[in-house]
Amino acid sequence: MSGQHPARGRLNRLKVVGPGSAAAPAPGTGRDPVCAMTVPLDAPLRVAFEGQTYVFCSPGCLERFEKEPRRFLEGAVPEGMPPSPSPLPLASAPASAWAPAPATWTCPMHPEVMRDRPGACPICGMALEPKTITAVEAENPELTEMRRRLRVSVALSAPLVVVAMAHVLPFTWVHALVASAARPWVELVLAAPVVLWCGWPFLARAVVSVRRRSLNMFTLIGLGVAVASAYSVVAVLAPGIFPTAFRDGSGQVAVYFEAAAVIVTLVLLGQVMELGARSRTGAAIRALLGLAPKLARRLRADGEEDDVPLEQVRPGDRLRVRPGEKVPVDGITLEGRSAVDESMITGEPMPVAKEPGARLIGATVNGNGALVMRAERVGPDTLLAQIVHMVGEAQRSRAPIQRLADVAASIFVPAVIAIAALTLVVWAAFGPEPRWAHALVNAVAVLIIACPCALGLATPMSIMVATGKGATQGVLFKNAEAIEVLRQVDTLVVDKTGTLTEGHPRLTSVVPLGAVGEVELLRLAAGLERGSEHPLATAIVRGAEQRAAAGPAAQSSEALPGRGVRGVVEGQSVAVGNPTLLAELGVDGGPGVARADAMRAEGQTVMFVVLDGRLAGLIGVADPIKESTPQALEQLRADGLRVVMLTGDSRATADAVARRLGIDRVIADVHPAEKAAAIRQLQAEGHVVAMAGDGINDAPALAQAQVGIAMGTGTDVAMESAGITLIRGDLRGIVRARHLSRATIRNIRQNLFFAFAYNALGVPIAAGVLYPSFGILLTPIVAAAAMAFSSISVITNALRLR
C-alpha cells in the first residue's frame, strides 16, 4: 500500500459501510457521489459545484466527477458500482464530532461579546471570529469582503491621486487631458465609490461607536474620512461660500478627495493583513485535530472487520490497529505486542512497549506489531481532544498591543470634536466676514489635522519592521502580543527533550565488565540490534558504525517487549536489555548494577549486555545537550530571567541534565495537562512566564504562557501554538528577541508621541489661536500637509528598527 491513497486500496477488499444499505451517511460523514462510499467530512479531496461541496474517497473518483459532474448527480450508476443513494453534499452534511460547526462568534479583544453570526464587535469594532475551531478552515466572510473592497479602492484611488497630485508629480499629460475646472468633478466621481462603498464598514462602525459611547480607532477613521469627504463635496458643489483667502490662483477651492480615498485604502490594507494573521491563530487546533485518524477498523461479533468513521466508534468497541497505523482512540490493549510512538503526545522520542493490559493513546503511531484494543474514551473525552480544548482556551486570553491606540483615541477623539465645535462657534460669533465661511473652514482644518493616519500607523509600522528584523535574526514573531509581553517576562520555562537537548538518542558509553573489550562488546551488541527499528537499537548501531565496530547481523534474534532482545551472533549467545531481562536470564548484575545507577544519574539510559550467560558490560545511550544550550542559559540569566525546567521525562534524567546546566528548579514526570497547570501556578505566584518547547505535548503550556516560544526544529503544532518561533532551535534567540521587544515598544511609544505631538501643535493653530496676534490661519491645505508629515515621521521612525 506504500505510496497509494489509503482509501483507493480499500475499495476492492473491504466492506464499504453505508452505500446501498444506509439511508444516509453517519454523522460526520458525506457520500462520494461517484462510488457512493462513505467519506469523512474533513477528507482532503473535495470540489465545489453549483454552490455545493462534495467529498471524494480517491483522486480517481474526483477526476471522474470533474469530467461529468451532472452524470453522477442525476443518479446515473458508475461502472462496476451498485446503485447509490443521492449524494449528500458537504454543505448539508451533519457536522463531525471532531469538527463541530461554529455556532458562536466572539471578539478576540472582548470575549464577553457573543453573536450567532459573523460581524463587528460593538465595543471595539474588530471583526468577530468563530469561538469553535473546526478541522477544516472555513472561509472568513469578513476577510473575503475586505479583500474585495480593497481591490476596488486601489483601482479607483490610484488614478485619483494622479489627477489630484498632477501639479507636483511628473504627469504633465494629465493637465492636457483633464481641464482645471473639471478636475474636482473627476475627483468627486472617483472618490465617491471609495468613500461610500469601500469605506462603508468603517463609517458604519464609527457610527456604532458613537451611538454606544465606546470611541475607538474606527471612530477616528470614520471621522477623518467623513470630514475630508464632506468638506470636499461642499467645495465642489458650493464653492461660493468659501472666502477668497482659501482659493488658488484660478479661483478654485482646494479639495481633499485623495486624502479620504487613501485613508480608506490604507485602512482596508491593514484590515486584510490583520484578518489574515488572526485566521492563522486556529491553525494549532486544526493541526491537533488533523492528528486523529479518520477511520477505525472495528471487529464485529461475527468476526468480520469494517473500516468505520471515527465518529461511529463507541466505548467498548474492539478495534484492530495494524503496523504503522495510528491508534484511533484512547483504550486498553487486548491482544498483541508492539512499540508505540507516543512522541506527538508525550514529546519523548522513545517508543513505548505495549502488551495486553497496556494503555493506548489516540493519534499515537503503532510500530511493527499488530494490536487489538478496546475503546474506552472517544470523541471529546480522548486525551487529544482535551489538549485541543486547553489550547483553544489558552489562545483566547490575550492582551493586544493595539488597545493602547484605542485607549488614547477614546480621550483624543472627544477632545478634537470639542475643539472643532468650539472653533465653529467662536468664528461664527466673532470672526471676520464672511463669518460662517471662516468658521466652517477652520473647524474643518481642526478635524483634518486630527486625521488618524499617523495614529493608525504608529503601532502596525513598528510591528511590521520588527517582525522583519526578527526574521533576519532567526526569530519569528507570530503576533504583536508576543512582542509586547516578551520584554516583561521574568520566568522562562523550558522543556528538556528537543529544547535543551537535541531530541535524538546517541551512544554515549560502552563499559566492559569482563574479559571482552570495548570494541568487541559494542560489535556483538550492534550485531544483535541491527534488525531492530527501536530508537535505542538505532543509536547503538549508528554508534558502532561511527566507532568502526560494526559487525555482522545476528543469525537469530528474539524481541522481548519491555525487556530487550536476545539471539545468536557469530555463534555466541547475546542478550541486550534492562534489569528485568537480567533477572529473567538468571544473571547476577554484581558491580554492574551500581555502575548502571551512576550512569543513570548522569542522564543515560543503560542497557546490560550478556554474553553466554554472563554480564559482559554496559551500554549507555543519552539525548545529548545542544552545544548552544549552556551559553544560551548563561545569557538568559544575565538578561534577568529565571529558568525552570518542565519535562515529562523521569526525575533522575531531568535532575542530571539540570545539574549539568545549572538549573535550580525542575518539574519532572508531568503530562501535557500538568504542564499547563504548572504554568498557571507560576502565573498565580505573580510571574510573567514564557514557555519554550518543541513537542505536541508542549502545545497547551505554550498557549497558556504569556509568551509561547517554539523551537523551529520541533513540531508544527508547537510552532502554531507559540507566539515566537526560533528558526534554528537555539535558545540564544530569546535574548535577541527580548532586545528587539524592548526596542519595538520604545519605538511604538515614540510613534504615538509624534502622532499626538503634531496634533497638539497643529490643532490650536488650525483653530485660529494665532490669528488675533499674528493674522495666521492654518488652512485645510496646510492641515493636510501636517497630517501627511506626521505619517511620514512615524514611518521613518519605525524604519529605524532595521
Tab-separated table of C-alpha atoms in Angstrom, residues 159-160 162-164 166 171-184 186 190:
chain	number	residue	atom	x	y	z
A	159	PRO	CA	-5.961	57.470	-10.735
A	160	LEU	CA	-7.499	59.798	-8.159
A	162	VAL	CA	-2.613	61.052	-10.140
A	163	VAL	CA	-5.313	63.591	-11.011
A	164	ALA	CA	-5.154	65.372	-7.651
A	166	ALA	CA	-0.562	66.098	-11.090
A	171	PHE	CA	2.324	63.791	-15.027
A	172	THR	CA	2.072	66.863	-17.262
A	173	TRP	CA	-0.143	64.929	-19.683
A	174	VAL	CA	-2.858	64.945	-17.015
A	175	HIS	CA	-3.161	68.726	-17.297
A	176	ALA	CA	-3.810	68.406	-21.014
A	177	LEU	CA	-6.225	65.518	-20.530
A	178	VAL	CA	-8.322	66.970	-17.709
A	179	ALA	CA	-9.151	70.662	-17.620
A	180	SER	CA	-8.637	72.507	-14.333
A	181	ALA	CA	-12.336	73.243	-13.909
A	182	ALA	CA	-13.212	69.574	-14.444
A	183	ARG	CA	-10.628	68.065	-12.083
A	184	PRO	CA	-12.664	68.489	-8.859
A	186	VAL	CA	-13.383	63.919	-11.776
A	190	LEU	CA	-13.558	58.625	-8.411
